[in-house]
Amino acid sequence: MNYIEFKDVTFGYGEDDENIKKEEYVLENLNLTIEKGDFVAVLGHNGCGKSTLAKLCNGINIPKYGSVLVDGIDTKDEEKINDIRQRVGMVFQNPDNQIVATIVEDDVAFGPENLGVEPTEIRKRVDEALKNVGMYDFRLSEPHKLSGGQKQRVAIAGIIAMKPQCIVLDEPTSMLDPRGRREVMETVKMLNRDFGITVVFITHYMDEAAKANRVIVMDEGRIILDGKPKEVFQHIDTLKRVGLDVPEATLLSHELIKEGVDLPKDILTIDELCAEICRTVEDLN
Amino acid sequence: MSIVLETKDLSYIYSKGTSSQVDAIKDVCLKIEKGELVGIIGHTGSGKSTLIQHFNGLLKGTSGTVLLEGKDIWENKKEIKNVRFRVGICFQYPEYQLFEETVYKDIAYGPKNMKLSDEEIDKRVRNVIKFVGLDESYFDKSPFELSGGEKRRVAIAGVMAMEPEVLILDEPCAGLDPKGRDTILNLIREYQKKTGSTLLVVSHSMEDISKIATKVLVMNEAHLAFYDSVDNVFSHADELKSMGLNIPQLTELFIKLRKKGCNVPTNVYTLEKAKSEIIKLLKGGRA
Amino acid sequence: MSMISDITIGQYYKGDSLVHRLDARMKIILTVLFIVMIFICKNFLSLGFMFLFVLFCVLMSQVPLKMFLKSLKPIIPIVLFTSVINIFYISGGTELLAMGPLKITSKGLITAGFMSIRIVCLIISSSILTYTTVPTQLTDAIERLLSPLKIFHIPVHTLAMMMTLALRFIPTLIEEIERITNAQKARGADFESGSFIEKIKALIPILIPLFVSAFRRAYELAFAMSCRCYTGGEGRTRMKQMKYSFKDGAAFVIFALGITGVVLLNHYFGAII
């Protein structure tokens, strides 16, 4: 089932909203559907339009031409903007700039409070959300004393307390250390797996994208690759051309294939490659 | 090779004397040779940021000494500003330190503080803009209208323009996309080749470190865990993992192959070497 | 790792005393009553009674005495200054000492003593409030206490939100200042030497990046808040409800009795000031 639908979307930032010139288009005639419950990674270098895409998903950006439908609601419908934002939560890059309150649990409560949820229900949601992201023990902490990964998980808790059906994360890991990145990725994977929350994960780390169900690669406002990670990462040349990485394991296996070694083309991880090489060695013996 | 930077039993304690006192670094003894490109790794809170701030006297050790070319940097307190010109640090997200109206003026800020002549400043600014892969057409632009990657490079140029003997870069690639990252890594390599100065680069990415470094320094829980060649450090894969650090992906592959009984070396970080070693392995199997 | 992680916003002292558990709104009301009480004392008996009352509240808060001494330290110069002014400028009563044009009179001494004790009590009473109340509760309570002003179109919610955000971002900005300062020092910036003008000029490399970053943060924060359906105070609920309980009523009665005590002592023993 389609959850978010982009229909011929054109968008550009311009001084004059009415007459945006063609050169200023960031996205042009973009068509995209995101299925309910899917885990979609959007890859692309800085300035390729992936953040713009994210902001179109919950009505922060409104298409210039075409339309974006969220759960059947057009994001142009100003009356329903909060219905859309409750359904599609958003997590940003800088964890510091999205935490509003001085106490973790108060921050998580911020969204539900804005929605006018009953106080006892908010309490329940806040506790649940913090438990889900593994931050319950920190509920009374001050955000500035947390690590980057912890802050980002609090931000995610703040979104899931609004009971969204979809979360859009705009480079949530780019300011984190490896541990923080792992924490965030695991949390998001769990929300998708256990709660069926649709995830749109924007990143430029290919190892994170490799963990998604579907990878979309963007360049200059267009979608240039779209498919399962195993399919997308086979296009090594295309990915390199647009300034992206390819998993080392894929890169190495393709080099080996060129040298005549018999390996499958869709290797993504070191473990897969290791197993394949061992198999080849055994075959030779 | 001569030693450029040396620490003797360097320790630093945060909030000394209070109940919350913490060892940020403890008994660090280190000798860094001239012309090395040292990769510094360690997870957040391991003490690596504290350590680098001792090298230019932004922090003063609670005990122990830091020697620059054999001289204690704190020998004469008034000279500490000169130490900062000789050991340049470019901090994480350096683009947030830009403040001048033009790129030219911002790069010239450091050299100006050194009280150099206008000609010398001009020479350095023109020289350094090339190092970071930009050109003189940027000089009159406002640093605030550049792209993220360009801002980063201008900020790095601002430190390079002081022509420090030791240049320290704290996570120069943080937050950049792969293209931006490769640009920075290349300019670091080029800079080192052309100037022959000593470079210290802090990074979370083992791939980046293995690509550019000649030596690796590992900090763990305030202690210096390793300071050795890239090969030797990454041969301690299990210990690095127990410190919560990764090892380069390709190295990981070879360690795994080795564990499965394949006869391969484990000091592999580059694609080229990985390729030739595996082909060797497969041919060996045939023989 | 940064020193900043030690900073606690406001001066909250963790505890679970009866005072800590009072409703924040009531604590603000009581603090106002405290100030009234402090300033209506007219003789030594009522002043002493008031002082004992302050001590009683300090003990009830279970905040160590040395915390209060710490908060009094910065105001010692103010106390001394007002005392000196009072001693020399207020005349009346018996003359105790005369040095040329300067005269010390009993009235001057008494006034100085009264003023000093009043300032000290004032600081202690407001410290009780800040030591026992989390900053967020404080802004919350102010918002709720002032909410009747909405009738006059005073944006009470917006003001409270601004206070909360300020509290939230103070540590972040302090951290930022530390970071920028270090970065500029590494480029040879000198903040210590030079004339006054030069010192002010030396701050530009810190202030400009700080403002740029503060604006960027504000911009991103506004985005994040609207993504979380924030549209202002209208239709918002609160997770933490504030409810007056028996102990709040009791505290109010105690304070009312305290004020009555001061008034009675003033009335029956005559005013000396």
PDB file of N, CA, C and O in Angstrom, chain B residues 59-117:
ATOM      1  N   LEU B  59      45.670  23.660  26.547  1.00  0.00           N
ATOM      2  CA  LEU B  59      45.543  23.100  27.886  1.00  0.00           C
ATOM      3  C   LEU B  59      46.946  22.902  28.431  1.00  0.00           C
ATOM      4  O   LEU B  59      47.894  22.675  27.675  1.00  0.00           O
ATOM      5  N   LYS B  60      47.048  22.998  29.757  1.00  0.00           N
ATOM      6  CA  LYS B  60      48.339  22.742  30.371  1.00  0.00           C
ATOM      7  C   LYS B  60      48.188  21.517  31.261  1.00  0.00           C
ATOM      8  O   LYS B  60      47.285  21.462  32.091  1.00  0.00           O
ATOM      9  N   GLY B  61      49.072  20.560  31.054  1.00  0.00           N
ATOM     10  CA  GLY B  61      48.975  19.317  31.803  1.00  0.00           C
ATOM     11  C   GLY B  61      48.969  19.540  33.303  1.00  0.00           C
ATOM     12  O   GLY B  61      49.615  20.448  33.802  1.00  0.00           O
ATOM     13  N   THR B  62      48.203  18.706  34.013  1.00  0.00           N
ATOM     14  CA  THR B  62      48.220  18.762  35.464  1.00  0.00           C
ATOM     15  C   THR B  62      49.607  18.341  35.951  1.00  0.00           C
ATOM     16  O   THR B  62      50.114  18.832  36.942  1.00  0.00           O
ATOM     17  N   SER B  63      50.200  17.396  35.226  1.00  0.00           N
ATOM     18  CA  SER B  63      51.595  17.049  35.470  1.00  0.00           C
ATOM     19  C   SER B  63      52.204  16.567  34.165  1.00  0.00           C
ATOM     20  O   SER B  63      51.505  16.242  33.225  1.00  0.00           O
ATOM     21  N   GLY B  64      53.540  16.521  34.141  1.00  0.00           N
ATOM     22  CA  GLY B  64      54.214  16.102  32.916  1.00  0.00           C
ATOM     23  C   GLY B  64      54.539  17.275  32.017  1.00  0.00           C
ATOM     24  O   GLY B  64      54.132  18.407  32.279  1.00  0.00           O
ATOM     25  N   THR B  65      55.269  16.997  30.928  1.00  0.00           N
ATOM     26  CA  THR B  65      55.686  18.082  30.048  1.00  0.00           C
ATOM     27  C   THR B  65      55.413  17.765  28.586  1.00  0.00           C
ATOM     28  O   THR B  65      55.270  16.615  28.201  1.00  0.00           O
ATOM     29  N   VAL B  66      55.339  18.823  27.799  1.00  0.00           N
ATOM     30  CA  VAL B  66      55.248  18.706  26.345  1.00  0.00           C
ATOM     31  C   VAL B  66      56.475  19.412  25.772  1.00  0.00           C
ATOM     32  O   VAL B  66      56.722  20.577  26.094  1.00  0.00           O
ATOM     33  N   LEU B  67      57.249  18.705  24.964  1.00  0.00           N
ATOM     34  CA  LEU B  67      58.435  19.300  24.364  1.00  0.00           C
ATOM     35  C   LEU B  67      58.218  19.488  22.870  1.00  0.00           C
ATOM     36  O   LEU B  67      57.819  18.560  22.175  1.00  0.00           O
ATOM     37  N   LEU B  68      58.487  20.711  22.406  1.00  0.00           N
ATOM     38  CA  LEU B  68      58.443  20.980  20.972  1.00  0.00           C
ATOM     39  C   LEU B  68      59.874  21.201  20.531  1.00  0.00           C
ATOM     40  O   LEU B  68      60.530  22.138  21.011  1.00  0.00           O
ATOM     41  N   GLU B  69      60.369  20.353  19.661  1.00  0.00           N
ATOM     42  CA  GLU B  69      61.771  20.374  19.254  1.00  0.00           C
ATOM     43  C   GLU B  69      62.685  20.408  20.470  1.00  0.00           C
ATOM     44  O   GLU B  69      63.629  21.195  20.529  1.00  0.00           O
ATOM     45  N   GLY B  70      62.354  19.597  21.432  1.00  0.00           N
ATOM     46  CA  GLY B  70      63.207  19.453  22.611  1.00  0.00           C
ATOM     47  C   GLY B  70      63.036  20.501  23.686  1.00  0.00           C
ATOM     48  O   GLY B  70      63.666  20.424  24.734  1.00  0.00           O
ATOM     49  N   LYS B  71      62.176  21.524  23.428  1.00  0.00           N
ATOM     50  CA  LYS B  71      62.017  22.576  24.427  1.00  0.00           C
ATOM     51  C   LYS B  71      60.627  22.530  25.062  1.00  0.00           C
ATOM     52  O   LYS B  71      59.624  22.431  24.355  1.00  0.00           O
ATOM     53  N   ASP B  72      60.576  22.606  26.374  1.00  0.00           N
ATOM     54  CA  ASP B  72      59.312  22.614  27.100  1.00  0.00           C
ATOM     55  C   ASP B  72      58.482  23.818  26.635  1.00  0.00           C
ATOM     56  O   ASP B  72      58.941  24.953  26.705  1.00  0.00           O
ATOM     57  N   ILE B  73      57.268  23.561  26.167  1.00  0.00           N
ATOM     58  CA  ILE B  73      56.484  24.670  25.628  1.00  0.00           C
ATOM     59  C   ILE B  73      56.052  25.651  26.712  1.00  0.00           C
ATOM     60  O   ILE B  73      55.724  26.793  26.430  1.00  0.00           O
ATOM     61  N   TRP B  74      56.054  25.196  27.969  1.00  0.00           N
ATOM     62  CA  TRP B  74      55.637  26.085  29.062  1.00  0.00           C
ATOM     63  C   TRP B  74      56.825  26.714  29.778  1.00  0.00           C
ATOM     64  O   TRP B  74      56.665  27.314  30.841  1.00  0.00           O
ATOM     65  N   GLU B  75      58.013  26.560  29.195  1.00  0.00           N
ATOM     66  CA  GLU B  75      59.198  27.099  29.843  1.00  0.00           C
ATOM     67  C   GLU B  75      59.049  28.605  30.063  1.00  0.00           C
ATOM     68  O   GLU B  75      59.348  29.136  31.119  1.00  0.00           O
ATOM     69  N   ASN B  76      58.566  29.276  29.017  1.00  0.00           N
ATOM     70  CA  ASN B  76      58.302  30.693  29.136  1.00  0.00           C
ATOM     71  C   ASN B  76      56.843  30.929  28.761  1.00  0.00           C
ATOM     72  O   ASN B  76      56.460  30.800  27.607  1.00  0.00           O
ATOM     73  N   LYS B  77      56.057  31.287  29.768  1.00  0.00           N
ATOM     74  CA  LYS B  77      54.615  31.408  29.561  1.00  0.00           C
ATOM     75  C   LYS B  77      54.260  32.382  28.446  1.00  0.00           C
ATOM     76  O   LYS B  77      53.279  32.210  27.741  1.00  0.00           O
ATOM     77  N   LYS B  78      55.071  33.429  28.320  1.00  0.00           N
ATOM     78  CA  LYS B  78      54.741  34.459  27.333  1.00  0.00           C
ATOM     79  C   LYS B  78      54.931  33.965  25.906  1.00  0.00           C
ATOM     80  O   LYS B  78      54.407  34.542  24.958  1.00  0.00           O
ATOM     81  N   GLU B  79      55.704  32.894  25.771  1.00  0.00           N
ATOM     82  CA  GLU B  79      56.000  32.381  24.444  1.00  0.00           C
ATOM     83  C   GLU B  79      54.918  31.438  23.921  1.00  0.00           C
ATOM     84  O   GLU B  79      55.009  30.928  22.823  1.00  0.00           O
ATOM     85  N   ILE B  80      53.881  31.200  24.762  1.00  0.00           N
ATOM     86  CA  ILE B  80      52.916  30.161  24.400  1.00  0.00           C
ATOM     87  C   ILE B  80      52.183  30.502  23.094  1.00  0.00           C
ATOM     88  O   ILE B  80      51.805  29.633  22.330  1.00  0.00           O
ATOM     89  N   LYS B  81      52.017  31.811  22.849  1.00  0.00           N
ATOM     90  CA  LYS B  81      51.365  32.215  21.611  1.00  0.00           C
ATOM     91  C   LYS B  81      52.191  31.780  20.402  1.00  0.00           C
ATOM     92  O   LYS B  81      51.654  31.356  19.389  1.00  0.00           O
ATOM     93  N   ASN B  82      53.512  31.858  20.542  1.00  0.00           N
ATOM     94  CA  ASN B  82      54.373  31.402  19.454  1.00  0.00           C
ATOM     95  C   ASN B  82      54.251  29.908  19.222  1.00  0.00           C
ATOM     96  O   ASN B  82      54.331  29.438  18.096  1.00  0.00           O
ATOM     97  N   VAL B  83      54.066  29.168  20.323  1.00  0.00           N
ATOM     98  CA  VAL B  83      53.875  27.722  20.183  1.00  0.00           C
ATOM     99  C   VAL B  83      52.635  27.449  19.343  1.00  0.00           C
ATOM    100  O   VAL B  83      52.615  26.559  18.506  1.00  0.00           O
ATOM    101  N   ARG B  84      51.600  28.275  19.525  1.00  0.00           N
ATOM    102  CA  ARG B  84      50.361  28.064  18.767  1.00  0.00           C
ATOM    103  C   ARG B  84      50.547  28.331  17.278  1.00  0.00           C
ATOM    104  O   ARG B  84      49.786  27.815  16.466  1.00  0.00           O
ATOM    105  N   PHE B  85      51.546  29.154  16.938  1.00  0.00           N
ATOM    106  CA  PHE B  85      51.816  29.352  15.516  1.00  0.00           C
ATOM    107  C   PHE B  85      52.632  28.189  14.951  1.00  0.00           C
ATOM    108  O   PHE B  85      52.568  27.898  13.768  1.00  0.00           O
ATOM    109  N   ARG B  86      53.380  27.552  15.822  1.00  0.00           N
ATOM    110  CA  ARG B  86      54.243  26.451  15.344  1.00  0.00           C
ATOM    111  C   ARG B  86      53.502  25.127  15.335  1.00  0.00           C
ATOM    112  O   ARG B  86      53.837  24.211  14.596  1.00  0.00           O
ATOM    113  N   VAL B  87      52.502  25.003  16.228  1.00  0.00           N
ATOM    114  CA  VAL B  87      51.659  23.808  16.224  1.00  0.00           C
ATOM    115  C   VAL B  87      50.233  24.276  15.937  1.00  0.00           C
ATOM    116  O   VAL B  87      49.556  24.805  16.809  1.00  0.00           O
ATOM    117  N   GLY B  88      49.796  24.122  14.709  1.00  0.00           N
ATOM    118  CA  GLY B  88      48.472  24.618  14.333  1.00  0.00           C
ATOM    119  C   GLY B  88      47.409  23.563  14.555  1.00  0.00           C
ATOM    120  O   GLY B  88      47.599  22.409  14.209  1.00  0.00           O
ATOM    121  N   ILE B  89      46.289  23.970  15.178  1.00  0.00           N
ATOM    122  CA  ILE B  89      45.181  23.018  15.324  1.00  0.00           C
ATOM    123  C   ILE B  89      43.983  23.536  14.551  1.00  0.00           C
ATOM    124  O   ILE B  89      43.604  24.697  14.661  1.00  0.00           O
ATOM    125  N   CYS B  90      43.416  22.641  13.766  1.00  0.00           N
ATOM    126  CA  CYS B  90      42.175  22.963  13.094  1.00  0.00           C
ATOM    127  C   CYS B  90      41.116  22.062  13.712  1.00  0.00           C
ATOM    128  O   CYS B  90      41.155  20.840  13.558  1.00  0.00           O
ATOM    129  N   PHE B  91      40.193  22.669  14.463  1.00  0.00           N
ATOM    130  CA  PHE B  91      39.242  21.874  15.224  1.00  0.00           C
ATOM    131  C   PHE B  91      38.128  21.295  14.362  1.00  0.00           C
ATOM    132  O   PHE B  91      37.965  21.674  13.198  1.00  0.00           O
ATOM    133  N   GLN B  92      37.343  20.423  14.985  1.00  0.00           N
ATOM    134  CA  GLN B  92      36.186  19.835  14.322  1.00  0.00           C
ATOM    135  C   GLN B  92      35.235  20.920  13.831  1.00  0.00           C
ATOM    136  O   GLN B  92      35.041  21.915  14.513  1.00  0.00           O
ATOM    137  N   TYR B  93      34.607  20.710  12.706  1.00  0.00           N
ATOM    138  CA  TYR B  93      33.708  21.692  12.099  1.00  0.00           C
ATOM    139  C   TYR B  93      34.337  23.094  12.100  1.00  0.00           C
ATOM    140  O   TYR B  93      33.778  24.045  12.650  1.00  0.00           O
ATOM    141  N   PRO B  94      35.518  23.233  11.494  1.00  0.00           N
ATOM    142  CA  PRO B  94      36.227  24.524  11.564  1.00  0.00           C
ATOM    143  C   PRO B  94      35.491  25.632  10.828  1.00  0.00           C
ATOM    144  O   PRO B  94      35.782  26.808  11.038  1.00  0.00           O
ATOM    145  N   GLU B  95      34.524  25.268   9.976  1.00  0.00           N
ATOM    146  CA  GLU B  95      33.796  26.316   9.246  1.00  0.00           C
ATOM    147  C   GLU B  95      33.056  27.246  10.213  1.00  0.00           C
ATOM    148  O   GLU B  95      32.749  28.378   9.866  1.00  0.00           O
ATOM    149  N   TYR B  96      32.812  26.789  11.441  1.00  0.00           N
ATOM    150  CA  TYR B  96      32.103  27.649  12.402  1.00  0.00           C
ATOM    151  C   TYR B  96      33.012  28.680  13.045  1.00  0.00           C
ATOM    152  O   TYR B  96      32.603  29.421  13.921  1.00  0.00           O
ATOM    153  N   GLN B  97      34.284  28.716  12.648  1.00  0.00           N
ATOM    154  CA  GLN B  97      35.161  29.752  13.200  1.00  0.00           C
ATOM    155  C   GLN B  97      35.332  30.906  12.221  1.00  0.00           C
ATOM    156  O   GLN B  97      35.967  31.899  12.532  1.00  0.00           O
ATOM    157  N   LEU B  98      34.799  30.773  10.996  1.00  0.00           N
ATOM    158  CA  LEU B  98      34.953  31.831  10.004  1.00  0.00           C
ATOM    159  C   LEU B  98      34.195  33.068  10.463  1.00  0.00           C
ATOM    160  O   LEU B  98      33.095  32.969  10.984  1.00  0.00           O
ATOM    161  N   PHE B  99      34.804  34.247  10.281  1.00  0.00           N
ATOM    162  CA  PHE B  99      34.116  35.442  10.756  1.00  0.00           C
ATOM    163  C   PHE B  99      34.349  36.674   9.906  1.00  0.00           C
ATOM    164  O   PHE B  99      33.610  37.653  10.001  1.00  0.00           O
ATOM    165  N   GLU B 100      35.384  36.660   9.046  1.00  0.00           N
ATOM    166  CA  GLU B 100      35.701  37.883   8.320  1.00  0.00           C
ATOM    167  C   GLU B 100      34.737  38.117   7.162  1.00  0.00           C
ATOM    168  O   GLU B 100      33.967  37.239   6.790  1.00  0.00           O
ATOM    169  N   GLU B 101      34.839  39.326   6.575  1.00  0.00           N
ATOM    170  CA  GLU B 101      33.942  39.654   5.459  1.00  0.00           C
ATOM    171  C   GLU B 101      34.324  38.894   4.198  1.00  0.00           C
ATOM    172  O   GLU B 101      33.470  38.560   3.397  1.00  0.00           O
ATOM    173  N   THR B 102      35.615  38.664   4.026  1.00  0.00           N
ATOM    174  CA  THR B 102      36.026  37.971   2.806  1.00  0.00           C
ATOM    175  C   THR B 102      36.892  36.760   3.147  1.00  0.00           C
ATOM    176  O   THR B 102      37.466  36.679   4.228  1.00  0.00           O
ATOM    177  N   VAL B 103      36.930  35.850   2.191  1.00  0.00           N
ATOM    178  CA  VAL B 103      37.749  34.652   2.340  1.00  0.00           C
ATOM    179  C   VAL B 103      39.214  35.041   2.570  1.00  0.00           C
ATOM    180  O   VAL B 103      39.889  34.500   3.440  1.00  0.00           O
ATOM    181  N   TYR B 104      39.674  36.028   1.791  1.00  0.00           N
ATOM    182  CA  TYR B 104      41.067  36.467   1.898  1.00  0.00           C
ATOM    183  C   TYR B 104      41.389  36.895   3.328  1.00  0.00           C
ATOM    184  O   TYR B 104      42.350  36.430   3.938  1.00  0.00           O
ATOM    185  N   LYS B 105      40.531  37.782   3.869  1.00  0.00           N
ATOM    186  CA  LYS B 105      40.779  38.313   5.210  1.00  0.00           C
ATOM    187  C   LYS B 105      40.756  37.205   6.252  1.00  0.00           C
ATOM    188  O   LYS B 105      41.503  37.240   7.217  1.00  0.00           O
ATOM    189  N   ASP B 106      39.864  36.233   6.050  1.00  0.00           N
ATOM    190  CA  ASP B 106      39.753  35.178   7.045  1.00  0.00           C
ATOM    191  C   ASP B 106      41.004  34.310   7.060  1.00  0.00           C
ATOM    192  O   ASP B 106      41.516  33.952   8.117  1.00  0.00           O
ATOM    193  N   ILE B 107      41.508  33.998   5.871  1.00  0.00           N
ATOM    194  CA  ILE B 107      42.727  33.184   5.824  1.00  0.00           C
ATOM    195  C   ILE B 107      43.896  33.968   6.414  1.00  0.00           C
ATOM    196  O   ILE B 107      44.778  33.413   7.058  1.00  0.00           O
ATOM    197  N   ALA B 108      43.860  35.297   6.216  1.00  0.00           N
ATOM    198  CA  ALA B 108      44.969  36.139   6.680  1.00  0.00           C
ATOM    199  C   ALA B 108      44.945  36.385   8.191  1.00  0.00           C
ATOM    200  O   ALA B 108      45.910  36.910   8.741  1.00  0.00           O
ATOM    201  N   TYR B 109      43.858  35.981   8.843  1.00  0.00           N
ATOM    202  CA  TYR B 109      43.726  36.279  10.279  1.00  0.00           C
ATOM    203  C   TYR B 109      44.875  35.705  11.106  1.00  0.00           C
ATOM    204  O   TYR B 109      45.477  36.418  11.919  1.00  0.00           O
ATOM    205  N   GLY B 110      45.186  34.427  10.893  1.00  0.00           N
ATOM    206  CA  GLY B 110      46.283  33.788  11.633  1.00  0.00           C
ATOM    207  C   GLY B 110      47.617  34.477  11.369  1.00  0.00           C
ATOM    208  O   GLY B 110      48.279  34.948  12.302  1.00  0.00           O
ATOM    209  N   PRO B 111      48.022  34.578  10.078  1.00  0.00           N
ATOM    210  CA  PRO B 111      49.293  35.249   9.764  1.00  0.00           C
ATOM    211  C   PRO B 111      49.359  36.673  10.319  1.00  0.00           C
ATOM    212  O   PRO B 111      50.409  37.124  10.773  1.00  0.00           O
ATOM    213  N   LYS B 112      48.215  37.380  10.318  1.00  0.00           N
ATOM    214  CA  LYS B 112      48.198  38.744  10.858  1.00  0.00           C
ATOM    215  C   LYS B 112      48.526  38.728  12.346  1.00  0.00           C
ATOM    216  O   LYS B 112      49.267  39.575  12.834  1.00  0.00           O
ATOM    217  N   ASN B 113      47.943  37.762  13.054  1.00  0.00           N
ATOM    218  CA  ASN B 113      48.244  37.636  14.474  1.00  0.00           C
ATOM    219  C   ASN B 113      49.714  37.335  14.712  1.00  0.00           C
ATOM    220  O   ASN B 113      50.245  37.588  15.785  1.00  0.00           O
ATOM    221  N   MET B 114      50.368  36.770  13.676  1.00  0.00           N
ATOM    222  CA  MET B 114      51.794  36.478  13.814  1.00  0.00           C
ATOM    223  C   MET B 114      52.628  37.717  13.589  1.00  0.00           C
ATOM    224  O   MET B 114      53.857  37.665  13.702  1.00  0.00           O
ATOM    225  N   LYS B 115      51.956  38.831  13.235  1.00  0.00           N
ATOM    226  CA  LYS B 115      52.618  40.103  12.981  1.00  0.00           C
ATOM    227  C   LYS B 115      53.576  40.007  11.798  1.00  0.00           C
ATOM    228  O   LYS B 115      54.675  40.567  11.826  1.00  0.00           O
ATOM    229  N   LEU B 116      53.182  39.282  10.767  1.00  0.00           N
ATOM    230  CA  LEU B 116      54.011  39.186   9.568  1.00  0.00           C
ATOM    231  C   LEU B 116      53.806  40.436   8.722  1.00  0.00           C
ATOM    232  O   LEU B 116      52.827  41.157   8.881  1.00  0.00           O
ATOM    233  N   SER B 117      54.739  40.658   7.787  1.00  0.00           N
ATOM    234  CA  SER B 117      54.598  41.808   6.901  1.00  0.00           C
ATOM    235  C   SER B 117      53.456  41.545   5.919  1.00  0.00           C
ATOM    236  O   SER B 117      53.092  40.399   5.676  1.00  0.00           O
TER     237      SER B 117
END
